[in-house]
mmCIF file of C-alpha atoms and ligand atoms in Angstrom:
data_model
loop_
_atom_site.group_PDB
_atom_site.id
_atom_site.type_symbol
_atom_site.label_atom_id
_atom_site.label_comp_id
_atom_site.label_asym_id
_atom_site.label_seq_id
_atom_site.Cartn_x
_atom_site.Cartn_y
_atom_site.Cartn_z
ATOM 1 C CA MET A 95 0.000 0.000 0.000
ATOM 2 C CA ARG A 96 1.378 3.365 -1.002
ATOM 3 C CA LEU A 97 0.438 6.410 1.066
ATOM 4 C CA LEU A 98 1.029 10.087 0.431
ATOM 5 C CA LEU A 99 1.507 12.405 3.391
ATOM 6 C CA ILE A 100 0.845 16.091 2.674
ATOM 7 C CA GLU A 101 2.022 18.154 5.636
ATOM 8 C CA ASP A 102 4.041 21.380 5.647
ATOM 9 C CA ASP A 103 5.233 21.158 9.248
ATOM 10 C CA PRO A 104 8.494 19.157 8.961
ATOM 11 C CA SER A 105 8.598 18.065 12.596
ATOM 12 C CA LEU A 106 5.035 16.782 12.517
ATOM 13 C CA ALA A 107 5.672 15.080 9.170
ATOM 14 C CA GLU A 108 8.836 13.418 10.459
ATOM 15 C CA GLY A 109 6.900 12.223 13.475
ATOM 16 C CA ILE A 110 4.230 10.650 11.290
ATOM 17 C CA LEU A 111 6.782 9.079 8.940
ATOM 18 C CA THR A 112 8.613 7.625 11.916
ATOM 19 C CA ALA A 113 5.397 6.357 13.487
ATOM 20 C CA LEU A 114 4.384 4.636 10.260
ATOM 21 C CA LYS A 115 7.778 3.109 9.589
ATOM 22 C CA GLY A 116 7.528 -0.618 9.891
ATOM 23 C CA GLU A 117 3.764 -0.627 9.303
ATOM 24 C CA GLY A 118 4.184 -2.182 5.866
ATOM 25 C CA TYR A 119 3.391 0.936 3.818
ATOM 26 C CA THR A 120 5.365 2.741 1.176
ATOM 27 C CA LEU A 121 5.261 6.389 2.206
ATOM 28 C CA ASP A 122 5.875 9.542 0.222
ATOM 29 C CA TRP A 123 5.778 13.062 1.610
ATOM 30 C CA LEU A 124 4.938 16.440 0.047
ATOM 31 C CA GLN A 125 4.689 19.835 1.694
ATOM 32 C CA ASP A 126 2.349 21.901 -0.449
ATOM 33 C CA GLY A 127 -1.078 21.588 -2.033
ATOM 34 C CA VAL A 128 -0.103 22.145 -5.664
ATOM 35 C CA SER A 129 2.499 19.351 -5.677
ATOM 36 C CA ALA A 130 0.062 17.101 -3.823
ATOM 37 C CA LEU A 131 -2.728 17.618 -6.324
ATOM 38 C CA HIS A 132 -0.339 16.929 -9.169
ATOM 39 C CA ALA A 133 1.033 13.752 -7.564
ATOM 40 C CA LEU A 134 -2.404 12.405 -6.644
ATOM 41 C CA SER A 135 -3.659 13.075 -10.159
ATOM 42 C CA SER A 136 -0.745 11.465 -11.968
ATOM 43 C CA GLU A 137 0.378 8.566 -9.781
ATOM 44 C CA SER A 138 -1.308 5.794 -7.895
ATOM 45 C CA PHE A 139 -1.721 6.050 -4.139
ATOM 46 C CA ASP A 140 -3.899 3.916 -1.906
ATOM 47 C CA LEU A 141 -4.542 6.736 0.543
ATOM 48 C CA ALA A 142 -3.653 10.381 1.276
ATOM 49 C CA ILE A 143 -3.077 11.942 4.682
ATOM 50 C CA LEU A 144 -3.883 15.585 4.103
ATOM 51 C CA ASP A 145 -3.186 18.567 6.315
ATOM 52 C CA LEU A 146 -5.663 21.430 5.814
ATOM 53 C CA GLY A 147 -3.351 24.402 6.349
ATOM 54 C CA LEU A 148 -0.901 24.128 3.436
ATOM 55 C CA PRO A 149 1.084 26.590 1.314
ATOM 56 C CA ARG A 150 0.231 27.259 -2.360
ATOM 57 C CA LEU A 151 -3.150 25.496 -2.210
ATOM 58 C CA ASP A 152 -4.871 24.656 1.039
ATOM 59 C CA GLY A 153 -5.944 21.137 1.877
ATOM 60 C CA LEU A 154 -9.622 21.798 1.398
ATOM 61 C CA ALA A 155 -8.993 23.095 -2.144
ATOM 62 C CA VAL A 156 -6.876 20.001 -2.892
ATOM 63 C CA LEU A 157 -9.686 17.789 -1.665
ATOM 64 C CA LYS A 158 -12.353 19.604 -3.673
ATOM 65 C CA ALA A 159 -10.219 19.495 -6.827
ATOM 66 C CA LEU A 160 -9.643 15.752 -6.391
ATOM 67 C CA ARG A 161 -13.315 15.011 -5.987
ATOM 68 C CA ASP A 162 -14.233 17.340 -8.886
ATOM 69 C CA ARG A 163 -11.937 15.160 -10.996
ATOM 70 C CA HIS A 164 -13.677 12.051 -9.646
ATOM 71 C CA ASN A 165 -10.491 10.880 -7.979
ATOM 72 C CA PRO A 166 -11.698 8.363 -5.344
ATOM 73 C CA VAL A 167 -8.436 8.095 -3.340
ATOM 74 C CA PRO A 168 -9.312 7.750 0.365
ATOM 75 C CA VAL A 169 -8.363 10.914 2.245
ATOM 76 C CA LEU A 170 -7.680 11.247 5.949
ATOM 77 C CA VAL A 171 -7.695 14.933 6.873
ATOM 78 C CA LEU A 172 -5.373 16.260 9.591
ATOM 79 C CA THR A 173 -6.450 19.479 11.141
ATOM 80 C CA ALA A 174 -5.283 21.739 13.913
ATOM 81 C CA ARG A 175 -8.545 23.597 13.714
ATOM 82 C CA ASP A 176 -10.736 22.023 16.278
ATOM 83 C CA GLY A 177 -13.894 23.771 15.220
ATOM 84 C CA VAL A 178 -16.748 21.433 14.420
ATOM 85 C CA GLN A 179 -17.504 23.533 11.348
ATOM 86 C CA ASP A 180 -14.073 22.789 9.777
ATOM 87 C CA ARG A 181 -14.578 19.090 10.209
ATOM 88 C CA ILE A 182 -18.052 19.246 8.664
ATOM 89 C CA VAL A 183 -16.761 21.226 5.695
ATOM 90 C CA GLY A 184 -13.915 18.719 5.264
ATOM 91 C CA LEU A 185 -16.201 15.715 5.342
ATOM 92 C CA ASP A 186 -18.664 17.381 2.984
ATOM 93 C CA ALA A 187 -15.811 18.164 0.598
ATOM 94 C CA GLY A 188 -15.050 14.448 0.338
ATOM 95 C CA ALA A 189 -12.767 13.553 3.236
ATOM 96 C CA ASP A 190 -13.212 9.974 4.405
ATOM 97 C CA ASP A 191 -12.102 10.610 7.943
ATOM 98 C CA TYR A 192 -10.235 13.213 10.003
ATOM 99 C CA LEU A 193 -7.915 13.510 12.960
ATOM 100 C CA VAL A 194 -7.527 16.620 15.082
ATOM 101 C CA LYS A 195 -3.918 17.486 16.009
ATOM 102 C CA PRO A 196 -2.363 16.522 18.280
ATOM 103 C CA PHE A 197 -3.299 12.892 17.875
ATOM 104 C CA ASP A 198 -2.032 9.594 19.130
ATOM 105 C CA SER A 199 0.010 7.611 16.596
ATOM 106 C CA ALA A 200 -1.789 4.381 17.530
ATOM 107 C CA GLU A 201 -5.077 6.061 16.601
ATOM 108 C CA LEU A 202 -3.625 7.267 13.312
ATOM 109 C CA LYS A 203 -2.511 3.716 12.501
ATOM 110 C CA ALA A 204 -5.891 2.239 13.368
ATOM 111 C CA ARG A 205 -7.740 4.809 11.267
ATOM 112 C CA LEU A 206 -5.462 4.153 8.289
ATOM 113 C CA ARG A 207 -6.082 0.426 8.536
ATOM 114 C CA ALA A 208 -9.845 0.989 8.731
ATOM 115 C CA LEU A 209 -9.853 3.350 5.749
ATOM 116 C CA LEU A 210 -7.767 1.010 3.594
ATOM 117 C CA ARG A 211 -10.008 -1.885 4.545
ATOM 118 C CA ARG A 212 -13.133 0.037 3.621
ATOM 119 C CA SER A 213 -11.690 1.298 0.368
ATOM 120 C CA ASN A 214 -11.045 -2.307 -0.603
ATOM 121 C CA GLY A 215 -14.587 -3.283 0.332
ATOM 122 C CA ARG A 216 -13.801 -5.254 3.442
ATOM 123 C CA ALA A 217 -15.203 -4.997 6.936
ATOM 124 C CA GLU A 218 -13.001 -7.631 8.541
ATOM 125 C CA PRO A 219 -9.386 -6.888 9.498
ATOM 126 C CA LEU A 220 -7.820 -10.083 8.087
ATOM 127 C CA ILE A 221 -7.562 -10.851 4.385
ATOM 128 C CA SER A 222 -8.097 -14.538 3.706
ATOM 129 C CA LEU A 223 -7.952 -16.126 0.305
ATOM 130 C CA ARG A 224 -7.118 -19.594 -1.004
ATOM 131 C CA GLY A 225 -5.534 -20.688 2.248
ATOM 132 C CA VAL A 226 -3.435 -17.530 2.573
ATOM 133 C CA THR A 227 -4.229 -15.176 5.456
ATOM 134 C CA LEU A 228 -2.690 -11.732 5.774
ATOM 135 C CA ASP A 229 -2.948 -9.636 8.910
ATOM 136 C CA PRO A 230 -2.244 -5.974 8.003
ATOM 137 C CA GLN A 231 -1.976 -4.863 11.613
ATOM 138 C CA ASN A 232 0.632 -7.371 12.704
ATOM 139 C CA GLN A 233 2.114 -7.803 9.246
ATOM 140 C CA HIS A 234 1.779 -11.480 9.562
ATOM 141 C CA VAL A 235 1.080 -14.049 6.840
ATOM 142 C CA THR A 236 0.075 -17.669 7.162
ATOM 143 C CA TYR A 237 -0.505 -20.313 4.520
ATOM 144 C CA ALA A 238 -2.476 -23.450 5.369
ATOM 145 C CA GLY A 239 -2.076 -22.474 9.013
ATOM 146 C CA CYS A 240 1.743 -22.186 8.859
ATOM 147 C CA ASP A 241 3.639 -18.940 9.433
ATOM 148 C CA ILE A 242 5.256 -17.582 6.302
ATOM 149 C CA ASN A 243 8.313 -15.404 6.656
ATOM 150 C CA LEU A 244 8.219 -12.533 4.144
ATOM 151 C CA SER A 245 10.579 -9.605 3.574
ATOM 152 C CA PRO A 246 8.988 -6.143 4.020
ATOM 153 C CA LYS A 247 8.794 -5.677 0.217
ATOM 154 C CA GLU A 248 7.247 -9.091 -0.293
ATOM 155 C CA PHE A 249 4.663 -8.223 2.329
ATOM 156 C CA VAL A 250 3.780 -4.908 0.639
ATOM 157 C CA LEU A 251 3.398 -6.663 -2.704
ATOM 158 C CA LEU A 252 1.274 -9.506 -1.359
ATOM 159 C CA HIS A 253 -0.914 -7.043 0.562
ATOM 160 C CA GLU A 254 -1.499 -4.982 -2.580
ATOM 161 C CA LEU A 255 -2.492 -8.046 -4.611
ATOM 162 C CA LEU A 256 -4.584 -9.786 -1.931
ATOM 163 C CA ALA A 257 -6.505 -6.609 -1.058
ATOM 164 C CA GLN A 258 -7.776 -6.352 -4.625
ATOM 165 C CA PRO A 259 -8.543 -9.897 -5.704
ATOM 166 C CA ASP A 260 -9.663 -10.582 -9.275
ATOM 167 C CA ARG A 261 -8.158 -7.285 -10.369
ATOM 168 C CA VAL A 262 -5.152 -7.038 -12.650
ATOM 169 C CA LEU A 263 -2.592 -4.679 -11.150
ATOM 170 C CA SER A 264 -0.165 -3.187 -13.633
ATOM 171 C CA ARG A 265 3.592 -3.418 -13.216
ATOM 172 C CA ASP A 266 3.664 0.340 -12.895
ATOM 173 C CA ARG A 267 1.167 0.373 -10.076
ATOM 174 C CA LEU A 268 2.899 -2.435 -8.207
ATOM 175 C CA GLU A 269 6.271 -0.737 -8.581
ATOM 176 C CA GLN A 270 4.814 2.478 -7.222
ATOM 177 C CA ALA A 271 3.361 0.544 -4.295
ATOM 178 C CA LEU A 272 6.775 -0.993 -3.645
ATOM 179 C CA TYR A 273 9.157 1.889 -4.076
ATOM 180 C CA GLY A 274 7.635 5.354 -3.894
ATOM 181 C CA TRP A 275 10.036 8.164 -4.781
ATOM 182 C CA ASN A 276 12.904 7.443 -2.498
ATOM 183 C CA GLU A 277 14.133 4.210 -3.918
ATOM 184 C CA GLU A 278 15.615 3.270 -7.247
ATOM 185 C CA VAL A 279 13.627 0.729 -9.213
ATOM 186 C CA ASP A 280 15.641 -2.141 -10.584
ATOM 187 C CA SER A 281 13.972 -3.468 -13.730
ATOM 188 C CA ASN A 282 14.089 -7.053 -12.445
ATOM 189 C CA THR A 283 13.061 -6.508 -8.914
ATOM 190 C CA LEU A 284 9.301 -6.829 -9.211
ATOM 191 C CA GLU A 285 9.728 -10.199 -10.946
ATOM 192 C CA VAL A 286 12.160 -11.302 -8.270
ATOM 193 C CA HIS A 287 9.702 -10.462 -5.478
ATOM 194 C CA ILE A 288 6.872 -12.231 -7.335
ATOM 195 C CA HIS A 289 9.125 -15.264 -7.763
ATOM 196 C CA HIS A 290 9.882 -15.327 -4.033
ATOM 197 C CA LEU A 291 6.210 -15.012 -3.115
ATOM 198 C CA ARG A 292 5.302 -17.900 -5.406
ATOM 199 C CA ARG A 293 8.034 -20.015 -3.886
ATOM 200 C CA LYS A 294 7.100 -19.199 -0.283
ATOM 201 C CA LEU A 295 3.342 -19.626 -0.871
ATOM 202 C CA PHE A 296 2.426 -21.587 -3.976
ATOM 203 C CA PRO A 297 3.188 -20.976 -7.655
ATOM 204 C CA GLU A 298 -0.380 -20.687 -8.962
ATOM 205 C CA LEU A 299 -1.396 -18.044 -6.411
ATOM 206 C CA ILE A 300 -0.160 -15.105 -8.478
ATOM 207 C CA ARG A 301 -1.130 -15.047 -12.126
ATOM 208 C CA THR A 302 0.999 -13.259 -14.693
ATOM 209 C CA LEU A 303 -0.867 -11.483 -17.485
ATOM 210 C CA ARG A 304 1.816 -10.924 -20.056
ATOM 211 C CA SER A 305 2.612 -7.270 -20.676
ATOM 212 C CA VAL A 306 -0.340 -6.257 -18.473
ATOM 213 C CA GLY A 307 0.499 -7.127 -14.873
ATOM 214 C CA TYR A 308 -0.314 -9.549 -12.090
ATOM 215 C CA MET A 309 -3.377 -10.708 -10.216
ATOM 216 C CA ILE A 310 -4.585 -13.002 -7.457
ATOM 217 C CA GLU A 311 -7.926 -14.646 -8.119
ATOM 218 C CA ARG A 312 -10.426 -15.542 -5.422
ATOM 219 C CA GLN A 313 -11.057 -18.861 -7.132
ATOM 220 C CA PRO A 314 -8.401 -20.644 -9.183
HETATM 221 CA CA1 LIG B 406 -0.057 23.017 8.123
#
């Protein structure tokens, strides 16, 4: 899962990035509304964490522009404004949830999990499919009841595919989910991770659609 954090306060942003490290997300960070709108319109993100008070274009304007363009990316609004009216305006503008600063990082994590679950059409916290069970909270995977040891990248990839069963995910999208902006993409790496997942789980789990991408089907 790839998340975009849009927050102009560096210390708060660093705090959030640190808190979310090790949660199994790929995280990118921007500090102004114009760059955020551009990134969310041109790349694939599973969720945006959006501050309202931002330079160049405020968070509410970013949100309205996204929804005007029918961009459905789930948005968690961060706001220092504790007025009820701001929260109502945010929700009416298309926010999926909000947190008032200062907030507890455990609450942030729980809200992110809930939003990602909902956006993938699930109510239950565990993803279970064809004998494979993935627990996003504990970043734990089992197959046929046995623990499976995955690298962080393998986990991100499996999570992305399992959360959207029966949907072909393009190479580009999967690479964005894996690497974000801070890491170089090696042209072989996605294939290598897929190969490892097939070996650690079972080969037929992940289907290759030549020159299109990869998918996991609910039913073989
Ligand atoms: Ca701000």
